[in-house]
Coordinates of C-alpha atoms and ligand atoms in Angstrom, one line a residue:
M1 CA 0.0 0.0 0.0
E2 CA 1.1 3.6 -0.6
D3 CA 2.7 5.4 2.3
L4 CA 1.4 8.8 3.2
S5 CA 3.0 9.0 6.7
G6 CA 3.6 12.6 7.8
R7 CA 1.2 14.1 5.2
T8 CA -2.0 16.0 5.9
A9 CA -5.1 15.7 3.7
I10 CA -8.3 17.6 3.5
V11 CA -11.2 15.5 2.1
T12 CA -14.4 17.5 1.4
G13 CA -17.9 15.9 1.6
A14 CA -16.4 13.1 3.7
A15 CA -19.2 12.5 6.2
R16 CA -20.5 9.6 4.1
G17 CA -20.2 7.8 0.8
I18 CA -17.1 8.1 -1.4
G19 CA -15.6 10.9 0.7
A20 CA -15.8 8.8 3.9
A21 CA -14.0 5.9 2.1
I22 CA -11.3 8.2 0.8
A23 CA -10.7 9.6 4.3
T24 CA -10.4 6.1 5.7
A25 CA -8.0 5.0 2.9
L26 CA -5.8 8.0 3.3
S27 CA -5.7 7.5 7.1
E28 CA -4.9 3.8 6.7
A29 CA -1.9 4.9 4.5
G30 CA -0.7 7.1 7.4
A31 CA -2.0 10.5 6.6
N32 CA -3.6 13.0 9.0
V33 CA -7.0 13.6 7.7
L34 CA -9.3 16.6 8.1
I35 CA -12.8 15.5 7.2
T36 CA -15.0 18.4 6.1
D37 CA -18.7 18.4 5.3
I38 CA -22.0 20.3 5.8
M39 CA -23.2 17.1 7.5
D40 CA -21.8 16.0 10.8
G41 CA -18.8 13.8 10.3
A42 CA -17.3 14.0 13.8
A43 CA -17.7 10.3 14.6
Q44 CA -16.0 9.2 11.4
A45 CA -13.2 11.6 12.1
A46 CA -12.7 10.2 15.7
E47 CA -12.8 6.7 14.3
I48 CA -9.8 7.3 12.0
G49 CA -8.0 9.6 14.4
G50 CA -8.5 12.7 12.3
A51 CA -10.4 16.0 12.8
F52 CA -13.7 17.3 11.6
L53 CA -14.7 20.7 10.4
H54 CA -18.2 22.0 9.3
H55 CA -17.3 23.3 5.9
D56 CA -19.5 24.4 3.0
V57 CA -17.4 24.2 -0.1
T58 CA -19.3 27.1 -1.7
S59 CA -18.1 29.5 1.0
E60 CA -14.7 31.2 0.6
A61 CA -14.6 32.0 4.3
D62 CA -15.1 28.3 5.1
W63 CA -12.2 27.4 2.9
T64 CA -10.0 29.9 4.7
A65 CA -11.0 28.3 8.0
A66 CA -10.4 24.8 6.6
I67 CA -6.8 25.6 5.6
A68 CA -6.2 27.3 9.0
K69 CA -7.6 24.2 10.8
A70 CA -5.2 21.9 8.8
R71 CA -2.3 24.1 9.9
D72 CA -3.4 24.3 13.5
E73 CA -4.2 20.6 14.0
F74 CA -1.5 19.1 11.8
G75 CA 1.0 21.8 10.9
G76 CA 0.2 22.3 7.2
L77 CA -1.4 20.7 4.1
D78 CA -0.1 18.3 1.5
I79 CA -3.2 16.7 -0.1
L80 CA -6.6 18.1 -1.1
V81 CA -9.4 15.9 -2.3
N82 CA -12.3 17.9 -3.7
N83 CA -15.0 15.2 -3.3
A84 CA -18.1 17.1 -2.1
G85 CA -20.8 17.1 -4.8
V86 CA -24.5 16.8 -5.5
F87 CA -26.5 15.0 -8.3
T88 CA -30.0 15.2 -9.7
L89 CA -31.7 13.5 -12.6
A90 CA -34.1 15.7 -14.5
P91 CA -35.0 16.5 -18.2
I92 CA -33.3 19.6 -19.5
T93 CA -36.7 21.3 -20.2
S94 CA -37.8 21.1 -16.6
V95 CA -34.6 22.1 -14.7
P96 CA -35.1 25.5 -13.0
L97 CA -32.2 27.8 -13.7
D98 CA -31.7 28.3 -10.0
D99 CA -31.3 24.5 -9.5
F100 CA -28.8 24.4 -12.4
R101 CA -26.8 27.3 -10.8
K102 CA -26.9 25.7 -7.4
M103 CA -25.3 22.5 -8.8
Q104 CA -22.5 24.5 -10.5
Q105 CA -22.0 26.4 -7.2
I106 CA -21.3 23.2 -5.2
N107 CA -19.7 21.0 -7.9
V108 CA -17.7 23.7 -9.8
D109 CA -17.2 26.7 -7.5
G110 CA -16.4 24.3 -4.6
V111 CA -13.6 22.7 -6.6
F112 CA -12.3 26.1 -7.8
L113 CA -12.3 27.6 -4.3
G114 CA -10.6 24.5 -3.0
M115 CA -7.7 24.7 -5.5
K116 CA -7.5 28.5 -5.1
H117 CA -7.0 28.3 -1.3
A118 CA -5.1 25.0 -1.0
I119 CA -2.5 25.6 -3.6
P120 CA -0.5 28.2 -1.7
A121 CA -0.6 26.1 1.5
I122 CA 0.4 22.8 -0.3
A123 CA 3.2 24.6 -2.1
E124 CA 4.8 25.6 1.2
R125 CA 6.1 22.1 1.9
A126 CA 5.6 20.2 -1.4
S127 CA 9.3 19.8 -1.9
K128 CA 9.3 17.4 1.2
W129 CA 7.8 14.6 -0.9
D130 CA 9.2 12.8 -4.0
G131 CA 5.8 13.2 -5.7
G132 CA 5.2 16.7 -4.4
G133 CA 1.9 17.9 -3.1
A134 CA -1.3 16.5 -4.6
I135 CA -4.8 17.6 -5.5
V136 CA -7.4 15.1 -6.6
N137 CA -10.7 16.3 -8.0
V138 CA -13.6 13.9 -8.0
S139 CA -15.4 14.3 -11.4
S140 CA -17.5 11.5 -12.9
V141 CA -18.0 9.5 -16.1
A142 CA -20.6 12.3 -16.6
G143 CA -17.6 14.6 -17.2
I144 CA -16.5 12.4 -20.1
I145 CA -19.7 11.1 -21.8
G146 CA -23.2 12.4 -22.1
S147 CA -26.4 10.8 -20.9
P148 CA -30.1 11.7 -20.6
M149 CA -31.4 13.9 -17.7
T150 CA -27.9 14.8 -16.5
T151 CA -27.3 18.1 -18.3
A152 CA -26.6 20.2 -15.1
Y153 CA -24.5 17.5 -13.6
S154 CA -22.6 16.8 -16.8
A155 CA -21.9 20.6 -17.2
S156 CA -20.4 20.6 -13.7
K157 CA -18.3 17.4 -14.0
G158 CA -17.0 18.4 -17.4
A159 CA -15.9 21.7 -15.8
V160 CA -14.1 19.8 -13.1
R161 CA -12.3 17.6 -15.7
L162 CA -10.9 20.6 -17.6
M163 CA -10.3 22.8 -14.5
T164 CA -8.1 20.0 -13.3
K165 CA -6.0 19.9 -16.5
S166 CA -5.6 23.7 -16.5
A167 CA -4.6 23.8 -12.8
A168 CA -2.1 20.9 -13.4
I169 CA -0.5 22.9 -16.3
E170 CA -0.4 26.1 -14.2
C171 CA 1.1 24.4 -11.2
G172 CA 3.7 22.8 -13.4
A173 CA 4.6 26.1 -15.2
M174 CA 4.9 27.8 -11.8
K175 CA 7.2 25.0 -10.5
L176 CA 5.0 24.6 -7.4
N177 CA 5.6 20.8 -7.3
I178 CA 1.9 20.1 -7.0
R179 CA 0.2 17.5 -9.1
V180 CA -3.5 17.9 -10.0
N181 CA -5.5 14.9 -11.3
S182 CA -9.2 13.9 -11.6
V183 CA -11.0 10.7 -10.9
H184 CA -14.0 9.6 -12.9
P185 CA -16.2 7.1 -11.1
G186 CA -19.0 5.0 -12.7
I187 CA -22.1 4.4 -10.6
I188 CA -21.0 3.9 -7.0
D189 CA -23.1 2.4 -4.2
T190 CA -23.5 5.4 -1.9
P191 CA -26.5 7.5 -0.5
M192 CA -26.2 9.5 -3.8
M193 CA -26.9 6.3 -5.7
S194 CA -29.9 5.5 -3.5
S195 CA -31.5 8.8 -4.4
A196 CA -30.7 8.2 -8.1
I197 CA -32.5 4.9 -7.9
N198 CA -35.7 6.7 -7.0
A199 CA -35.3 9.2 -9.8
A200 CA -34.4 6.6 -12.3
R201 CA -37.3 4.2 -11.6
R202 CA -39.3 3.2 -14.6
G203 CA -43.0 2.1 -14.2
D204 CA -43.4 -0.4 -11.4
E205 CA -39.7 -1.2 -11.2
G206 CA -38.5 -2.1 -7.6
D207 CA -35.2 -0.9 -6.1
D208 CA -33.5 -4.2 -7.1
D209 CA -34.6 -3.9 -10.7
V210 CA -33.1 -0.4 -11.0
R211 CA -29.9 -1.7 -9.2
R212 CA -29.6 -4.5 -11.8
R213 CA -30.0 -2.0 -14.6
F214 CA -27.3 0.2 -13.1
A215 CA -25.0 -2.8 -12.7
K216 CA -25.5 -3.8 -16.4
Q217 CA -24.2 -0.4 -17.5
H218 CA -20.7 -1.6 -16.3
P219 CA -19.0 -4.4 -18.3
L220 CA -17.7 -5.8 -15.0
G221 CA -21.3 -6.5 -14.2
R222 CA -21.6 -4.6 -10.9
V223 CA -21.8 -1.0 -9.6
G224 CA -18.7 0.3 -7.8
R225 CA -17.9 0.3 -4.1
P226 CA -16.7 3.5 -2.4
S227 CA -13.4 1.7 -1.7
D228 CA -12.9 1.3 -5.5
I229 CA -12.7 5.1 -5.8
A230 CA -10.8 5.5 -2.5
N231 CA -8.0 3.2 -3.8
A232 CA -7.6 5.3 -6.9
V233 CA -7.5 8.6 -5.0
R234 CA -4.9 7.2 -2.5
F235 CA -2.7 6.2 -5.5
L236 CA -3.0 9.6 -7.1
A237 CA -2.2 11.3 -3.8
S238 CA 0.9 9.3 -3.3
D239 CA 4.4 9.3 -4.6
S240 CA 3.5 6.2 -6.8
A241 CA 1.8 8.7 -9.1
A242 CA 4.8 11.1 -9.1
F243 CA 4.8 11.5 -12.9
M244 CA 1.0 11.9 -13.2
T245 CA -0.6 15.4 -13.5
G246 CA -3.5 16.6 -15.5
A247 CA -4.6 13.0 -15.9
E248 CA -8.1 11.6 -15.7
L249 CA -8.3 8.3 -13.9
V250 CA -11.4 6.5 -15.0
V251 CA -12.7 4.0 -12.4
D252 CA -16.0 2.8 -14.0
G253 CA -16.0 -1.0 -14.4
G254 CA -15.5 -0.4 -18.1
M255 CA -18.6 1.8 -18.6
T256 CA -16.9 4.3 -20.9
A257 CA -14.9 1.7 -22.8
T258 CA -18.1 0.5 -24.6
Ligands
LIG1 N1 -22.1 7.8 -6.3 C1 -21.9 7.8 -7.6 O1 -22.5 7.0 -8.4 C2 -20.9 8.9 -8.2 C3 -20.5 8.7 -9.5 C4 -19.7 9.6 -10.1 C5 -19.2 10.7 -9.3 N2 -19.6 10.8 -8.0 C6 -19.1 11.9 -7.3 O2 -18.5 11.5 -6.1 C7 -18.5 12.5 -5.1 C8 -19.1 11.9 -3.8 O3 -20.4 11.3 -4.1 P1 -21.1 10.3 -3.2 O4 -21.8 9.3 -4.0 O5 -20.3 9.9 -2.0 O6 -22.3 11.3 -2.7 P2 -23.1 11.4 -1.3 O7 -24.3 12.2 -1.5 O8 -23.2 10.1 -0.6 O9 -22.0 12.3 -0.4 C9 -21.7 13.6 -0.8 C10 -21.3 14.4 0.4 O10 -21.0 15.7 0.0 C11 -21.6 16.6 1.0 N3 -21.9 17.9 0.5 C12 -22.9 18.3 -0.3 N4 -22.9 19.6 -0.5 C13 -21.9 20.1 0.2 C14 -21.3 21.4 0.3 N5 -21.9 22.5 -0.2 N6 -20.2 21.5 1.1 C15 -19.6 20.4 1.7 N7 -20.1 19.2 1.6 C16 -21.2 19.0 0.8 C17 -22.8 15.8 1.5 O11 -23.2 16.3 2.8 C18 -22.4 14.4 1.5 O12 -21.8 14.0 2.8 C19 -19.4 13.6 -5.7 O13 -18.6 14.6 -6.2 C20 -20.2 12.9 -6.8 O14 -20.6 13.8 -7.8 C21 -20.5 9.9 -7.4

């Protein structure tokens, strides 16, 4: 397993789902982890020996507080995982503009603000590590391919994909020694997927019918586990990925290979 001893990571939206799995994986690799969320994640933080901060990723003041907390609790920052995100399924003709904007605020502004505030802090001690500092942005297969009823979400995740590449090039050009990569999950079994099951139900389909339909979208024949994504994030955050920046790591059971 990758060794992240001595490093400090912020993982956003980590009170549950993929973020919680990422926080656990980074902690198991030896990192100090600051779990942040608008939901309470204090128990999870205590379980992995990390810290918790109430943090809305759309708030610039909250980002300042999160970086300050990483410094106060752990002495600095080395890894940022921009994981917090929201999802809805709705036909383009019925999405209220306010809902579209709200999704961009969380999924896009949140990632932008995270990189804006974390880059100077990560740069301070990036030279300590062979692979430098690391930012991992959680996008989606929806940032790569289109699908019905996901216009607002696709717009946001496509933005995350290309913001990642631009930030990677900029950090390289400025010799900051910070790598910036994105991860693109297929359908992953989390509370977000549970709400998608309700929205995706056709006729009198039960939950299991929808789950089977989701599973069939992946050539590996199943939906993903949060740990599938956490393993990829831990790799990108580590020195094992020292020559990777601006890359998109697809973790989708083959969905986008078809
Ligand atoms: N589950 C999937 O199938 C799937 C697929 C592709 C990509 N993703 C992406 O993975 C990430 C995690 O998804 P998940 O499935 O674990 O979702 P989830 O809904 O289970 O968890 C998301 C977390 O983000 C938090 N959050 C929401 N708005 C926030 C805000 N403004 N500030 C801080 N935290 C906020 C929530 O409180 C929640 O704890 C998201 O970016 C999502 O778009 C998920």
